[in-house]
Coordinates of C-alpha atoms and ligand atoms in Angstrom, one line a residue:
M1 CA -87.5 71.1 72.0
Q2 CA -87.4 69.7 75.8
G3 CA -85.6 68.1 78.9
D4 CA -82.1 67.3 79.1
V5 CA -80.7 70.3 76.2
R6 CA -78.4 71.4 78.5
E7 CA -76.6 68.3 79.7
H8 CA -76.4 66.5 76.0
L9 CA -75.0 70.7 75.1
A10 CA -72.5 69.5 77.5
A11 CA -72.1 66.3 76.9
L12 CA -71.5 66.4 73.5
T13 CA -68.9 69.3 73.3
E14 CA -67.0 67.0 76.2
A15 CA -67.1 64.2 73.2
G16 CA -65.8 66.6 70.3
A17 CA -68.8 68.2 68.7
H18 CA -69.5 71.4 67.3
A19 CA -72.8 71.5 69.9
R20 CA -75.8 73.8 69.3
P21 CA -79.3 73.6 70.3
V22 CA -81.6 73.2 67.7
R23 CA -85.5 75.2 67.8
R24 CA -86.1 76.2 64.1
P25 CA -85.9 74.5 61.1
T26 CA -82.8 77.3 59.5
E27 CA -81.3 75.5 62.6
L28 CA -81.7 72.0 61.7
D29 CA -80.4 72.6 58.2
D30 CA -76.7 74.0 59.4
V31 CA -76.6 70.7 61.7
D32 CA -74.7 67.3 60.8
A33 CA -76.4 65.1 63.2
I34 CA -78.7 64.9 65.7
V35 CA -79.4 64.7 70.1
I36 CA -83.3 64.5 70.5
P37 CA -83.0 64.2 74.4
G38 CA -84.7 63.0 77.5
G39 CA -87.7 64.0 78.6
E40 CA -90.7 64.1 77.7
S41 CA -91.9 61.8 74.8
T42 CA -95.6 63.3 73.6
T43 CA -94.5 67.0 75.1
M44 CA -92.3 67.1 72.3
S45 CA -94.1 66.1 69.9
H46 CA -96.4 69.1 70.4
L47 CA -93.5 71.4 70.0
L48 CA -92.4 70.0 67.4
T49 CA -94.8 70.1 65.6
V50 CA -95.9 73.6 67.0
F51 CA -93.1 74.9 65.8
E52 CA -93.1 73.3 62.5
L53 CA -89.6 71.5 63.0
F54 CA -91.3 68.2 62.8
D55 CA -91.4 67.1 58.9
P56 CA -88.0 69.1 58.6
L57 CA -86.6 66.5 61.1
R58 CA -88.6 63.5 59.7
D59 CA -87.0 63.7 55.9
R60 CA -83.4 65.4 57.7
L61 CA -84.1 61.1 58.9
A62 CA -85.4 59.5 56.6
A63 CA -82.7 61.0 53.9
G64 CA -79.6 59.4 57.2
M65 CA -79.0 62.1 59.3
P66 CA -77.5 60.8 61.6
A67 CA -79.1 60.9 65.8
Y68 CA -79.2 59.8 68.5
G69 CA -81.8 59.1 71.1
S70 CA -82.2 58.6 75.3
C71 CA -84.8 58.4 76.6
A72 CA -87.5 60.6 75.0
G73 CA -85.4 60.6 72.6
M74 CA -85.3 57.0 71.5
I75 CA -89.6 56.8 71.9
M76 CA -89.7 60.0 69.2
L77 CA -87.4 57.4 67.1
A78 CA -88.8 54.8 67.0
S79 CA -91.3 53.3 64.4
T80 CA -93.9 51.8 66.6
I81 CA -94.7 52.7 70.6
L82 CA -97.1 51.2 73.3
D83 CA -98.8 53.1 75.7
T84 CA -98.7 56.4 74.6
R85 CA -101.2 59.2 74.1
P86 CA -103.1 58.5 70.0
D87 CA -102.3 62.1 69.3
A88 CA -98.8 61.4 70.2
R89 CA -96.8 61.4 66.9
H90 CA -93.1 59.9 66.4
L91 CA -90.5 60.0 64.0
D92 CA -90.0 56.3 62.7
A93 CA -86.1 56.4 62.2
L94 CA -85.4 53.0 64.2
D95 CA -86.9 50.3 63.5
I96 CA -87.7 48.3 67.3
T97 CA -91.0 48.3 69.4
V98 CA -90.8 50.7 72.3
R99 CA -93.2 50.6 75.6
R100 CA -93.0 53.5 77.2
N101 CA -92.9 54.1 81.6
A102 CA -92.3 50.1 80.5
F103 CA -90.2 50.0 84.7
G104 CA -93.7 50.2 86.4
R105 CA -94.3 51.3 89.0
Q106 CA -92.0 50.4 92.3
V107 CA -89.2 50.9 89.6
E108 CA -89.9 53.2 88.0
S109 CA -86.6 54.7 88.5
F110 CA -83.5 53.2 89.2
E111 CA -79.7 53.2 88.1
T112 CA -77.8 49.7 87.4
D113 CA -74.4 49.0 86.2
L114 CA -74.5 47.3 82.6
R115 CA -72.5 46.5 79.6
F116 CA -72.8 48.6 76.6
D117 CA -71.2 46.9 73.6
G118 CA -69.1 48.6 71.5
I119 CA -67.6 50.9 74.7
T120 CA -67.9 48.6 77.3
D121 CA -66.0 45.8 76.0
G122 CA -62.5 47.4 75.1
H123 CA -59.7 48.7 77.8
E124 CA -62.3 51.6 79.6
E125 CA -64.2 50.3 82.7
P126 CA -66.2 47.7 81.9
S127 CA -69.2 48.3 82.2
M128 CA -71.8 51.6 82.4
R129 CA -73.7 53.2 85.4
A130 CA -76.9 53.4 83.8
V131 CA -79.6 56.5 85.2
F132 CA -82.6 55.2 84.1
I133 CA -85.8 57.7 84.6
R134 CA -89.5 56.7 83.8
A135 CA -87.7 54.6 80.4
P136 CA -89.1 52.7 77.9
W137 CA -88.2 49.4 76.6
V138 CA -87.6 47.9 73.5
E139 CA -89.8 44.9 73.2
S140 CA -89.4 43.5 69.7
I141 CA -86.1 45.4 67.1
A142 CA -86.1 44.4 63.3
P143 CA -83.6 41.2 61.8
D144 CA -81.0 44.6 60.4
V145 CA -81.1 46.3 64.5
E146 CA -77.7 45.4 66.9
V147 CA -78.4 45.8 70.6
L148 CA -76.3 47.4 72.9
A149 CA -76.8 46.8 76.1
R150 CA -79.8 44.7 78.5
V151 CA -80.9 45.5 81.6
P152 CA -78.7 42.1 83.9
D153 CA -80.6 41.7 86.6
G154 CA -83.6 42.5 88.3
P155 CA -87.6 41.9 87.0
A156 CA -86.6 43.1 84.5
K157 CA -83.4 41.2 83.8
D158 CA -82.1 40.6 79.4
R159 CA -84.4 44.3 78.7
I160 CA -83.2 45.3 75.5
V161 CA -82.4 49.1 76.5
A162 CA -79.8 50.3 74.2
V163 CA -80.2 49.8 70.4
R164 CA -78.2 50.6 66.8
Q165 CA -79.7 50.0 63.7
G166 CA -76.6 52.1 60.6
R167 CA -76.7 55.5 61.3
V168 CA -79.5 56.3 64.8
L169 CA -78.5 55.2 67.9
A170 CA -80.6 54.7 70.9
T171 CA -80.9 54.7 74.8
S172 CA -83.7 53.9 77.2
F173 CA -80.6 55.6 80.1
H174 CA -79.0 58.9 80.1
P175 CA -76.0 58.8 79.7
E176 CA -76.2 62.5 79.5
V177 CA -76.8 62.9 83.8
T178 CA -73.5 60.5 84.9
G179 CA -70.6 62.5 83.8
D180 CA -69.9 59.5 82.0
R181 CA -68.5 60.6 78.0
R182 CA -68.8 57.2 76.5
V183 CA -72.5 56.0 75.0
H184 CA -71.3 60.5 73.1
R185 CA -68.0 59.8 72.1
F186 CA -69.7 56.8 70.5
F187 CA -72.2 58.5 68.7
V188 CA -69.8 61.3 67.6
D189 CA -67.7 58.9 66.1
M190 CA -70.4 57.2 64.3
V191 CA -71.2 60.8 63.1
R192 CA -67.9 61.3 61.7
A193 CA -67.8 57.9 60.2
A194 CA -71.3 58.9 58.4
T195 CA -70.4 62.0 57.4
G196 CA -66.3 61.8 56.5
Ligands
LIG201 N1 -91.3 58.7 80.2 C1 -90.8 59.7 79.3 C2 -91.5 59.7 77.4 O1 -92.6 59.0 77.8 C3 -89.6 59.5 79.2 C4 -88.7 60.1 80.6 C5 -87.6 60.3 80.4 O2 -87.6 60.9 79.0 N2 -86.3 60.5 81.0 O3 -91.3 60.8 76.9

């Protein structure tokens, strides 16, 4: 609908997936999994409703379709959103509470190197560059949500910025803009495992 669509299509293609944009309900029927990009969650909420994709997408997610959301995508997937507009809708596919624009004015946008469980603990590069742009953080999680990354230092030290619950993955940051394809490969592997 909106946001970093092209960047995710490129990253997914490099990670070995057959990636295509989804704007209509019929296009949703053709895919095994979905990525919800970074962008602006309140705009996405509005456009998903206008294009009559909101309900079909929420239904596919409820039926277990694998999904990955970066930044605004994390907000869309979450079950509870703090600091959003009262009319913004969300997809309720991930049992987390997120706070929009959580990092505040002074550090609205920043980059850091962080550890990502399941990725940087292998033999590849031991850390990952993470780009945050007016990002949310995860304020609380259900017991079966795995924390994959936290802010390593600074005023937001230890805030949760990557999570997984079963087939749903979300990051506060934007791996689609760095050229590092490890998060997209991680997601493609999740999809392969879930869909055979
Ligand atoms: N602040 C945006 C929102 O609330 C998210 C920013 C982003 O995706 N880079 O949707």
